[in-house]
Amino acid sequence: MEQRLGLKGKVARKPDGSLLTVDDLPAPDTKRWVIRRKAIIVAAVRGGLLSLETACSWYRLNPEELLSWQYYIDRYGFSALRTTRVQSYLRPGQRILAGKR
């Protein structure tokens, strides 16, 4: 599985600071994106465990969506990843894009 994901044995950390491994990644057929799963994908990309392209391909995500998760974590914290709160964090003039949340 590691070769299929394009992993290079990098070390990444979960949001709680513990070591993030391939086994911690959500299943590729994930349909319900809760805060914890979004945060793990962001941590895997930031830590070099997954490339942005690999994560988007593997989880069928739009790169803008994944980058927005990073932005919301940096700007507002993990609670901003809650889909019911997205409108509270939109920048002026920004629209919600259709897709997985």
mmCIF file of N, CA, C and O in Angstrom:
data_model
loop_
_atom_site.group_PDB
_atom_site.id
_atom_site.type_symbol
_atom_site.label_atom_id
_atom_site.label_comp_id
_atom_site.label_asym_id
_atom_site.label_seq_id
_atom_site.Cartn_x
_atom_site.Cartn_y
_atom_site.Cartn_z
ATOM 1 N N MET A 1 0.818 -1.187 0.000
ATOM 2 C CA MET A 1 0.000 0.000 0.000
ATOM 3 C C MET A 1 0.862 1.251 0.000
ATOM 4 O O MET A 1 0.526 2.240 -0.622
ATOM 5 N N GLU A 2 1.985 1.231 0.708
ATOM 6 C CA GLU A 2 2.831 2.421 0.775
ATOM 7 C C GLU A 2 3.318 2.843 -0.597
ATOM 8 O O GLU A 2 3.332 4.021 -0.913
ATOM 9 N N GLN A 3 3.715 1.898 -1.430
ATOM 10 C CA GLN A 3 4.185 2.249 -2.766
ATOM 11 C C GLN A 3 3.046 2.787 -3.616
ATOM 12 O O GLN A 3 3.234 3.712 -4.389
ATOM 13 N N ARG A 4 1.862 2.219 -3.458
ATOM 14 C CA ARG A 4 0.711 2.678 -4.226
ATOM 15 C C ARG A 4 0.342 4.111 -3.877
ATOM 16 O O ARG A 4 -0.111 4.869 -4.714
ATOM 17 N N LEU A 5 0.532 4.506 -2.606
ATOM 18 C CA LEU A 5 0.221 5.862 -2.180
ATOM 19 C C LEU A 5 1.346 6.844 -2.498
ATOM 20 O O LEU A 5 1.165 8.037 -2.370
ATOM 21 N N GLY A 6 2.496 6.339 -2.890
ATOM 22 C CA GLY A 6 3.622 7.222 -3.153
ATOM 23 C C GLY A 6 4.288 7.692 -1.868
ATOM 24 O O GLY A 6 4.842 8.770 -1.806
ATOM 25 N N LEU A 7 4.242 6.873 -0.818
ATOM 26 C CA LEU A 7 4.825 7.248 0.461
ATOM 27 C C LEU A 7 6.320 6.991 0.446
ATOM 28 O O LEU A 7 6.800 6.068 -0.162
ATOM 29 N N LYS A 8 7.043 7.817 1.176
ATOM 30 C CA LYS A 8 8.492 7.712 1.173
ATOM 31 C C LYS A 8 9.059 7.527 2.569
ATOM 32 O O LYS A 8 10.173 7.932 2.848
ATOM 33 N N GLY A 9 8.281 6.951 3.481
ATOM 34 C CA GLY A 9 8.784 6.715 4.826
ATOM 35 C C GLY A 9 8.978 7.994 5.628
ATOM 36 O O GLY A 9 9.781 8.039 6.532
ATOM 37 N N LYS A 10 8.267 9.040 5.312
ATOM 38 C CA LYS A 10 8.372 10.300 6.034
ATOM 39 C C LYS A 10 7.695 10.173 7.393
ATOM 40 O O LYS A 10 6.869 9.305 7.613
ATOM 41 N N VAL A 11 8.036 11.084 8.297
ATOM 42 C CA VAL A 11 7.437 11.104 9.620
ATOM 43 C C VAL A 11 6.507 12.302 9.708
ATOM 44 O O VAL A 11 6.891 13.428 9.410
ATOM 45 N N ALA A 12 5.276 12.043 10.094
ATOM 46 C CA ALA A 12 4.292 13.105 10.267
ATOM 47 C C ALA A 12 3.659 12.935 11.636
ATOM 48 O O ALA A 12 3.700 11.862 12.228
ATOM 49 N N ARG A 13 3.065 14.009 12.138
ATOM 50 C CA ARG A 13 2.428 13.992 13.453
ATOM 51 C C ARG A 13 0.935 14.269 13.347
ATOM 52 O O ARG A 13 0.508 15.087 12.541
ATOM 53 N N LYS A 14 0.168 13.573 14.158
ATOM 54 C CA LYS A 14 -1.267 13.821 14.255
ATOM 55 C C LYS A 14 -1.471 15.170 14.943
ATOM 56 O O LYS A 14 -0.555 15.694 15.580
ATOM 57 N N PRO A 15 -2.674 15.712 14.871
ATOM 58 C CA PRO A 15 -2.943 16.973 15.555
ATOM 59 C C PRO A 15 -2.660 16.927 17.065
ATOM 60 O O PRO A 15 -2.320 17.941 17.658
ATOM 61 N N ASP A 16 -2.748 15.737 17.682
ATOM 62 C CA ASP A 16 -2.464 15.617 19.114
ATOM 63 C C ASP A 16 -0.974 15.454 19.403
ATOM 64 O O ASP A 16 -0.567 15.336 20.549
ATOM 65 N N GLY A 17 -0.150 15.423 18.358
ATOM 66 C CA GLY A 17 1.299 15.326 18.524
ATOM 67 C C GLY A 17 1.853 13.922 18.415
ATOM 68 O O GLY A 17 3.065 13.745 18.340
ATOM 69 N N SER A 18 1.016 12.910 18.426
ATOM 70 C CA SER A 18 1.503 11.534 18.309
ATOM 71 C C SER A 18 1.901 11.239 16.858
ATOM 72 O O SER A 18 1.507 11.941 15.931
ATOM 73 N N LEU A 19 2.678 10.188 16.699
ATOM 74 C CA LEU A 19 3.180 9.805 15.389
ATOM 75 C C LEU A 19 2.046 9.366 14.463
ATOM 76 O O LEU A 19 1.168 8.610 14.857
ATOM 77 N N LEU A 20 2.054 9.863 13.244
ATOM 78 C CA LEU A 20 1.053 9.516 12.235
ATOM 79 C C LEU A 20 1.663 8.510 11.282
ATOM 80 O O LEU A 20 2.741 8.728 10.737
ATOM 81 N N THR A 21 0.981 7.390 11.108
ATOM 82 C CA THR A 21 1.462 6.350 10.201
ATOM 83 C C THR A 21 0.422 6.092 9.117
ATOM 84 O O THR A 21 -0.705 6.581 9.189
ATOM 85 N N VAL A 22 0.780 5.287 8.149
ATOM 86 C CA VAL A 22 -0.122 4.912 7.069
ATOM 87 C C VAL A 22 -1.380 4.253 7.630
ATOM 88 O O VAL A 22 -2.481 4.474 7.131
ATOM 89 N N ASP A 23 -1.232 3.494 8.700
ATOM 90 C CA ASP A 23 -2.378 2.808 9.308
ATOM 91 C C ASP A 23 -3.397 3.774 9.900
ATOM 92 O O ASP A 23 -4.556 3.419 10.091
ATOM 93 N N ASP A 24 -2.965 4.998 10.211
ATOM 94 C CA ASP A 24 -3.865 5.995 10.798
ATOM 95 C C ASP A 24 -4.694 6.738 9.755
ATOM 96 O O ASP A 24 -5.647 7.433 10.103
ATOM 97 N N LEU A 25 -4.324 6.604 8.488
ATOM 98 C CA LEU A 25 -5.039 7.324 7.435
ATOM 99 C C LEU A 25 -6.446 6.765 7.261
ATOM 100 O O LEU A 25 -6.654 5.563 7.382
ATOM 101 N N PRO A 26 -7.410 7.642 6.965
ATOM 102 C CA PRO A 26 -8.775 7.158 6.720
ATOM 103 C C PRO A 26 -8.813 6.236 5.500
ATOM 104 O O PRO A 26 -7.940 6.298 4.629
ATOM 105 N N ALA A 27 -9.829 5.415 5.436
ATOM 106 C CA ALA A 27 -10.005 4.517 4.288
ATOM 107 C C ALA A 27 -10.219 5.350 3.025
ATOM 108 O O ALA A 27 -10.813 6.425 3.077
ATOM 109 N N PRO A 28 -9.735 4.866 1.882
ATOM 110 C CA PRO A 28 -9.877 5.626 0.635
ATOM 111 C C PRO A 28 -11.322 5.816 0.197
ATOM 112 O O PRO A 28 -11.619 6.735 -0.547
ATOM 113 N N ASP A 29 -12.223 4.991 0.690
ATOM 114 C CA ASP A 29 -13.622 5.136 0.297
ATOM 115 C C ASP A 29 -14.425 5.955 1.320
ATOM 116 O O ASP A 29 -15.650 5.892 1.347
ATOM 117 N N THR A 30 -13.736 6.757 2.122
ATOM 118 C CA THR A 30 -14.394 7.590 3.135
ATOM 119 C C THR A 30 -15.395 8.521 2.479
ATOM 120 O O THR A 30 -15.091 9.196 1.505
ATOM 121 N N LYS A 31 -16.592 8.545 3.024
ATOM 122 C CA LYS A 31 -17.644 9.417 2.496
ATOM 123 C C LYS A 31 -17.999 10.518 3.493
ATOM 124 O O LYS A 31 -18.425 11.585 3.108
ATOM 125 N N ARG A 32 -17.834 10.238 4.768
ATOM 126 C CA ARG A 32 -18.194 11.198 5.807
ATOM 127 C C ARG A 32 -16.916 11.819 6.366
ATOM 128 O O ARG A 32 -16.140 11.161 7.052
ATOM 129 N N TRP A 33 -16.713 13.086 6.067
ATOM 130 C CA TRP A 33 -15.481 13.768 6.459
ATOM 131 C C TRP A 33 -15.684 14.548 7.747
ATOM 132 O O TRP A 33 -16.017 15.720 7.739
ATOM 133 N N VAL A 34 -15.445 13.889 8.865
ATOM 134 C CA VAL A 34 -15.528 14.534 10.167
ATOM 135 C C VAL A 34 -14.218 15.281 10.427
ATOM 136 O O VAL A 34 -13.221 15.082 9.731
ATOM 137 N N ILE A 35 -14.236 16.139 11.445
ATOM 138 C CA ILE A 35 -13.076 16.972 11.765
ATOM 139 C C ILE A 35 -11.804 16.140 11.894
ATOM 140 O O ILE A 35 -10.764 16.487 11.344
ATOM 141 N N ARG A 36 -11.870 15.054 12.639
ATOM 142 C CA ARG A 36 -10.679 14.232 12.895
ATOM 143 C C ARG A 36 -10.064 13.719 11.600
ATOM 144 O O ARG A 36 -8.854 13.757 11.420
ATOM 145 N N ARG A 37 -10.880 13.228 10.676
ATOM 146 C CA ARG A 37 -10.353 12.688 9.418
ATOM 147 C C ARG A 37 -9.737 13.793 8.566
ATOM 148 O O ARG A 37 -8.697 13.599 7.941
ATOM 149 N N LYS A 38 -10.391 14.938 8.506
ATOM 150 C CA LYS A 38 -9.836 16.065 7.750
ATOM 151 C C LYS A 38 -8.484 16.471 8.330
ATOM 152 O O LYS A 38 -7.516 16.693 7.597
ATOM 153 N N ALA A 39 -8.409 16.563 9.662
ATOM 154 C CA ALA A 39 -7.173 16.976 10.321
ATOM 155 C C ALA A 39 -6.045 15.977 10.071
ATOM 156 O O ALA A 39 -4.886 16.374 9.888
ATOM 157 N N ILE A 40 -6.359 14.693 10.025
ATOM 158 C CA ILE A 40 -5.334 13.675 9.777
ATOM 159 C C ILE A 40 -4.797 13.796 8.351
ATOM 160 O O ILE A 40 -3.591 13.692 8.130
ATOM 161 N N ILE A 41 -5.671 14.036 7.388
ATOM 162 C CA ILE A 41 -5.214 14.207 6.007
ATOM 163 C C ILE A 41 -4.336 15.440 5.885
ATOM 164 O O ILE A 41 -3.276 15.410 5.255
ATOM 165 N N VAL A 42 -4.744 16.542 6.506
ATOM 166 C CA VAL A 42 -3.932 17.771 6.477
ATOM 167 C C VAL A 42 -2.562 17.503 7.103
ATOM 168 O O VAL A 42 -1.529 17.890 6.553
ATOM 169 N N ALA A 43 -2.541 16.822 8.254
ATOM 170 C CA ALA A 43 -1.270 16.511 8.924
ATOM 171 C C ALA A 43 -0.392 15.609 8.062
ATOM 172 O O ALA A 43 0.830 15.797 7.997
ATOM 173 N N ALA A 44 -0.992 14.643 7.373
ATOM 174 C CA ALA A 44 -0.224 13.737 6.511
ATOM 175 C C ALA A 44 0.408 14.496 5.350
ATOM 176 O O ALA A 44 1.565 14.251 4.998
ATOM 177 N N VAL A 45 -0.323 15.429 4.779
ATOM 178 C CA VAL A 45 0.216 16.223 3.662
ATOM 179 C C VAL A 45 1.307 17.156 4.168
ATOM 180 O O VAL A 45 2.392 17.244 3.583
ATOM 181 N N ARG A 46 1.051 17.843 5.259
ATOM 182 C CA ARG A 46 2.039 18.778 5.807
ATOM 183 C C ARG A 46 3.299 18.069 6.265
ATOM 184 O O ARG A 46 4.391 18.599 6.136
ATOM 185 N N GLY A 47 3.155 16.867 6.814
ATOM 186 C CA GLY A 47 4.307 16.121 7.312
ATOM 187 C C GLY A 47 5.060 15.370 6.234
ATOM 188 O O GLY A 47 6.085 14.767 6.498
ATOM 189 N N GLY A 48 4.548 15.388 5.000
ATOM 190 C CA GLY A 48 5.229 14.719 3.909
ATOM 191 C C GLY A 48 4.895 13.243 3.779
ATOM 192 O O GLY A 48 5.481 12.543 2.958
ATOM 193 N N LEU A 49 3.959 12.756 4.578
ATOM 194 C CA LEU A 49 3.558 11.355 4.476
ATOM 195 C C LEU A 49 2.814 11.113 3.168
ATOM 196 O O LEU A 49 2.960 10.068 2.545
ATOM 197 N N LEU A 50 2.016 12.091 2.739
ATOM 198 C CA LEU A 50 1.305 12.059 1.458
ATOM 199 C C LEU A 50 1.582 13.366 0.723
ATOM 200 O O LEU A 50 1.667 14.410 1.355
ATOM 201 N N SER A 51 1.680 13.293 -0.584
ATOM 202 C CA SER A 51 1.745 14.534 -1.358
ATOM 203 C C SER A 51 0.322 15.050 -1.525
ATOM 204 O O SER A 51 -0.648 14.297 -1.392
ATOM 205 N N LEU A 52 0.177 16.318 -1.833
ATOM 206 C CA LEU A 52 -1.148 16.901 -2.077
ATOM 207 C C LEU A 52 -1.842 16.154 -3.207
ATOM 208 O O LEU A 52 -3.017 15.801 -3.108
ATOM 209 N N GLU A 53 -1.102 15.877 -4.272
ATOM 210 C CA GLU A 53 -1.670 15.183 -5.429
ATOM 211 C C GLU A 53 -2.131 13.775 -5.073
ATOM 212 O O GLU A 53 -3.206 13.337 -5.477
ATOM 213 N N THR A 54 -1.317 13.069 -4.303
ATOM 214 C CA THR A 54 -1.665 11.710 -3.898
ATOM 215 C C THR A 54 -2.903 11.713 -3.004
ATOM 216 O O THR A 54 -3.815 10.912 -3.195
ATOM 217 N N ALA A 55 -2.939 12.628 -2.036
ATOM 218 C CA ALA A 55 -4.097 12.710 -1.136
ATOM 219 C C ALA A 55 -5.369 13.023 -1.915
ATOM 220 O O ALA A 55 -6.406 12.393 -1.696
ATOM 221 N N CYS A 56 -5.294 13.963 -2.833
ATOM 222 C CA CYS A 56 -6.475 14.336 -3.617
ATOM 223 C C CYS A 56 -6.941 13.176 -4.492
ATOM 224 O O CYS A 56 -8.135 12.912 -4.602
ATOM 225 N N SER A 57 -6.001 12.486 -5.100
ATOM 226 C CA SER A 57 -6.335 11.353 -5.953
ATOM 227 C C SER A 57 -6.906 10.200 -5.128
ATOM 228 O O SER A 57 -7.938 9.625 -5.473
ATOM 229 N N TRP A 58 -6.237 9.862 -4.044
ATOM 230 C CA TRP A 58 -6.622 8.717 -3.222
ATOM 231 C C TRP A 58 -7.996 8.916 -2.591
ATOM 232 O O TRP A 58 -8.796 7.990 -2.521
ATOM 233 N N TYR A 59 -8.267 10.159 -2.133
ATOM 234 C CA TYR A 59 -9.534 10.433 -1.440
ATOM 235 C C TYR A 59 -10.556 11.152 -2.314
ATOM 236 O O TYR A 59 -11.587 11.581 -1.828
ATOM 237 N N ARG A 60 -10.248 11.298 -3.585
ATOM 238 C CA ARG A 60 -11.150 11.964 -4.533
ATOM 239 C C ARG A 60 -11.562 13.345 -4.029
ATOM 240 O O ARG A 60 -12.731 13.696 -3.957
ATOM 241 N N LEU A 61 -10.550 14.136 -3.678
ATOM 242 C CA LEU A 61 -10.761 15.494 -3.185
ATOM 243 C C LEU A 61 -10.287 16.493 -4.222
ATOM 244 O O LEU A 61 -9.352 16.224 -4.978
ATOM 245 N N ASN A 62 -10.891 17.640 -4.208
ATOM 246 C CA ASN A 62 -10.436 18.755 -5.019
ATOM 247 C C ASN A 62 -9.275 19.407 -4.257
ATOM 248 O O ASN A 62 -9.372 19.614 -3.054
ATOM 249 N N PRO A 63 -8.162 19.754 -4.931
ATOM 250 C CA PRO A 63 -7.036 20.382 -4.221
ATOM 251 C C PRO A 63 -7.452 21.647 -3.463
ATOM 252 O O PRO A 63 -6.964 21.899 -2.363
ATOM 253 N N GLU A 64 -8.367 22.425 -4.029
ATOM 254 C CA GLU A 64 -8.837 23.629 -3.336
ATOM 255 C C GLU A 64 -9.513 23.281 -2.015
ATOM 256 O O GLU A 64 -9.394 24.015 -1.038
ATOM 257 N N GLU A 65 -10.232 22.173 -1.996
ATOM 258 C CA GLU A 65 -10.906 21.759 -0.782
ATOM 259 C C GLU A 65 -9.903 21.403 0.307
ATOM 260 O O GLU A 65 -10.008 21.857 1.446
ATOM 261 N N LEU A 66 -8.900 20.610 -0.051
ATOM 262 C CA LEU A 66 -7.890 20.225 0.920
ATOM 263 C C LEU A 66 -7.110 21.451 1.394
ATOM 264 O O LEU A 66 -6.835 21.599 2.584
ATOM 265 N N LEU A 67 -6.780 22.347 0.492
ATOM 266 C CA LEU A 67 -6.074 23.570 0.881
ATOM 267 C C LEU A 67 -6.949 24.452 1.768
ATOM 268 O O LEU A 67 -6.440 25.136 2.661
ATOM 269 N N SER A 68 -8.262 24.422 1.548
ATOM 270 C CA SER A 68 -9.156 25.198 2.412
ATOM 271 C C SER A 68 -9.157 24.614 3.823
ATOM 272 O O SER A 68 -9.237 25.354 4.802
ATOM 273 N N TRP A 69 -9.062 23.280 3.953
ATOM 274 C CA TRP A 69 -8.973 22.677 5.278
ATOM 275 C C TRP A 69 -7.735 23.203 5.997
ATOM 276 O O TRP A 69 -7.788 23.532 7.171
ATOM 277 N N GLN A 70 -6.607 23.279 5.283
ATOM 278 C CA GLN A 70 -5.382 23.801 5.883
ATOM 279 C C GLN A 70 -5.577 25.250 6.324
ATOM 280 O O GLN A 70 -5.174 25.638 7.419
ATOM 281 N N TYR A 71 -6.188 26.041 5.467
ATOM 282 C CA TYR A 71 -6.419 27.454 5.771
ATOM 283 C C TYR A 71 -7.278 27.599 7.025
ATOM 284 O O TYR A 71 -6.955 28.376 7.926
ATOM 285 N N TYR A 72 -8.376 26.861 7.093
ATOM 286 C CA TYR A 72 -9.278 26.983 8.239
ATOM 287 C C TYR A 72 -8.610 26.540 9.533
ATOM 288 O O TYR A 72 -8.829 27.135 10.581
ATOM 289 N N ILE A 73 -7.798 25.488 9.487
ATOM 290 C CA ILE A 73 -7.067 25.051 10.679
ATOM 291 C C ILE A 73 -6.120 26.155 11.134
ATOM 292 O O ILE A 73 -6.071 26.503 12.314
ATOM 293 N N ASP A 74 -5.352 26.711 10.201
ATOM 294 C CA ASP A 74 -4.384 27.754 10.541
ATOM 295 C C ASP A 74 -5.065 29.015 11.074
ATOM 296 O O ASP A 74 -4.591 29.639 12.017
ATOM 297 N N ARG A 75 -6.138 29.384 10.445
ATOM 298 C CA ARG A 75 -6.799 30.656 10.753
ATOM 299 C C ARG A 75 -7.717 30.573 11.974
ATOM 300 O O ARG A 75 -7.733 31.475 12.797
ATOM 301 N N TYR A 76 -8.494 29.486 12.077
ATOM 302 C CA TYR A 76 -9.538 29.420 13.090
ATOM 303 C C TYR A 76 -9.465 28.214 14.024
ATOM 304 O O TYR A 76 -10.259 28.111 14.949
ATOM 305 N N GLY A 77 -8.591 27.266 13.738
ATOM 306 C CA GLY A 77 -8.502 26.068 14.570
ATOM 307 C C GLY A 77 -9.341 24.928 14.013
ATOM 308 O O GLY A 77 -10.048 25.083 13.021
ATOM 309 N N PHE A 78 -9.261 23.807 14.675
ATOM 310 C CA PHE A 78 -9.909 22.593 14.177
ATOM 311 C C PHE A 78 -11.427 22.696 14.129
ATOM 312 O O PHE A 78 -12.071 22.088 13.288
ATOM 313 N N SER A 79 -12.023 23.482 15.006
ATOM 314 C CA SER A 79 -13.486 23.586 15.004
ATOM 315 C C SER A 79 -14.011 24.193 13.709
ATOM 316 O O SER A 79 -15.167 23.980 13.345
ATOM 317 N N ALA A 80 -13.170 24.908 12.986
ATOM 318 C CA ALA A 80 -13.591 25.496 11.709
ATOM 319 C C ALA A 80 -13.810 24.435 10.634
ATOM 320 O O ALA A 80 -14.423 24.723 9.606
ATOM 321 N N LEU A 81 -13.345 23.222 10.859
ATOM 322 C CA LEU A 81 -13.547 22.141 9.896
ATOM 323 C C LEU A 81 -14.937 21.537 9.990
ATOM 324 O O LEU A 81 -15.319 20.735 9.153
ATOM 325 N N ARG A 82 -15.691 21.951 10.974
ATOM 326 C CA ARG A 82 -17.066 21.470 11.128
ATOM 327 C C ARG A 82 -17.899 22.031 9.980
ATOM 328 O O ARG A 82 -17.952 23.231 9.774
ATOM 329 N N THR A 83 -18.530 21.173 9.200
ATOM 330 C CA THR A 83 -19.246 21.639 8.007
ATOM 331 C C THR A 83 -20.415 22.537 8.339
ATOM 332 O O THR A 83 -20.772 23.399 7.547
ATOM 333 N N THR A 84 -20.996 22.387 9.498
ATOM 334 C CA THR A 84 -22.127 23.235 9.862
ATOM 335 C C THR A 84 -21.686 24.651 10.201
ATOM 336 O O THR A 84 -22.508 25.544 10.274
ATOM 337 N N ARG A 85 -20.395 24.859 10.374
ATOM 338 C CA ARG A 85 -19.878 26.173 10.733
ATOM 339 C C ARG A 85 -19.152 26.870 9.583
ATOM 340 O O ARG A 85 -18.681 27.981 9.747
ATOM 341 N N VAL A 86 -19.067 26.262 8.433
ATOM 342 C CA VAL A 86 -18.279 26.804 7.325
ATOM 343 C C VAL A 86 -18.678 28.233 6.989
ATOM 344 O O VAL A 86 -17.821 29.080 6.784
ATOM 345 N N GLN A 87 -19.939 28.522 6.955
ATOM 346 C CA GLN A 87 -20.374 29.859 6.564
ATOM 347 C C GLN A 87 -19.872 30.929 7.517
ATOM 348 O O GLN A 87 -19.661 32.058 7.114
ATOM 349 N N SER A 88 -19.653 30.612 8.767
ATOM 350 C CA SER A 88 -19.140 31.582 9.735
ATOM 351 C C SER A 88 -17.714 32.001 9.429
ATOM 352 O O SER A 88 -17.269 33.049 9.867
ATOM 353 N N TYR A 89 -16.983 31.163 8.695
ATOM 354 C CA TYR A 89 -15.574 31.415 8.446
ATOM 355 C C TYR A 89 -15.271 31.855 7.020
ATOM 356 O O TYR A 89 -14.119 32.021 6.663
ATOM 357 N N LEU A 90 -16.272 32.035 6.202
ATOM 358 C CA LEU A 90 -16.038 32.442 4.817
ATOM 359 C C LEU A 90 -15.499 33.862 4.771
ATOM 360 O O LEU A 90 -15.925 34.732 5.526
ATOM 361 N N ARG A 91 -14.563 34.075 3.886
ATOM 362 C CA ARG A 91 -14.041 35.415 3.662
ATOM 363 C C ARG A 91 -15.065 36.212 2.861
ATOM 364 O O ARG A 91 -15.851 35.634 2.105
ATOM 365 N N PRO A 92 -15.091 37.532 3.001
ATOM 366 C CA PRO A 92 -16.044 38.339 2.227
ATOM 367 C C PRO A 92 -15.922 38.036 0.734
ATOM 368 O O PRO A 92 -14.824 38.001 0.184
ATOM 369 N N GLY A 93 -17.052 37.796 0.095
ATOM 370 C CA GLY A 93 -17.074 37.521 -1.336
ATOM 371 C C GLY A 93 -16.765 36.081 -1.704
ATOM 372 O O GLY A 93 -16.837 35.698 -2.860
ATOM 373 N N GLN A 94 -16.409 35.252 -0.721
ATOM 374 C CA GLN A 94 -16.082 33.849 -0.998
ATOM 375 C C GLN A 94 -17.360 33.028 -1.028
ATOM 376 O O GLN A 94 -18.264 33.239 -0.242
ATOM 377 N N ARG A 95 -17.436 32.093 -1.984
ATOM 378 C CA ARG A 95 -18.587 31.210 -2.099
ATOM 379 C C ARG A 95 -18.208 29.817 -1.648
ATOM 380 O O ARG A 95 -17.060 29.422 -1.722
ATOM 381 N N ILE A 96 -19.196 29.071 -1.232
ATOM 382 C CA ILE A 96 -18.982 27.660 -0.908
ATOM 383 C C ILE A 96 -19.000 26.886 -2.210
ATOM 384 O O ILE A 96 -19.923 27.004 -3.004
ATOM 385 N N LEU A 97 -17.938 26.114 -2.450
ATOM 386 C CA LEU A 97 -17.861 25.295 -3.663
ATOM 387 C C LEU A 97 -18.596 23.984 -3.428
ATOM 388 O O LEU A 97 -18.544 23.413 -2.348
ATOM 389 N N ALA A 98 -19.252 23.514 -4.459
ATOM 390 C CA ALA A 98 -19.909 22.215 -4.358
ATOM 391 C C ALA A 98 -18.861 21.133 -4.250
ATOM 392 O O ALA A 98 -17.789 21.229 -4.834
ATOM 393 N N GLY A 99 -19.136 20.104 -3.518
ATOM 394 C CA GLY A 99 -18.187 18.999 -3.398
ATOM 395 C C GLY A 99 -18.272 18.395 -2.013
ATOM 396 O O GLY A 99 -19.148 18.711 -1.223
ATOM 397 N N LYS A 100 -17.331 17.538 -1.698
ATOM 398 C CA LYS A 100 -17.312 16.861 -0.411
ATOM 399 C C LYS A 100 -16.897 17.845 0.665
ATOM 400 O O LYS A 100 -16.026 18.650 0.463
ATOM 401 N N ARG A 101 -17.479 17.740 1.796
ATOM 402 C CA ARG A 101 -17.108 18.566 2.960
ATOM 403 C C ARG A 101 -16.985 17.700 4.157
ATOM 404 O O ARG A 101 -17.581 16.760 4.378
#
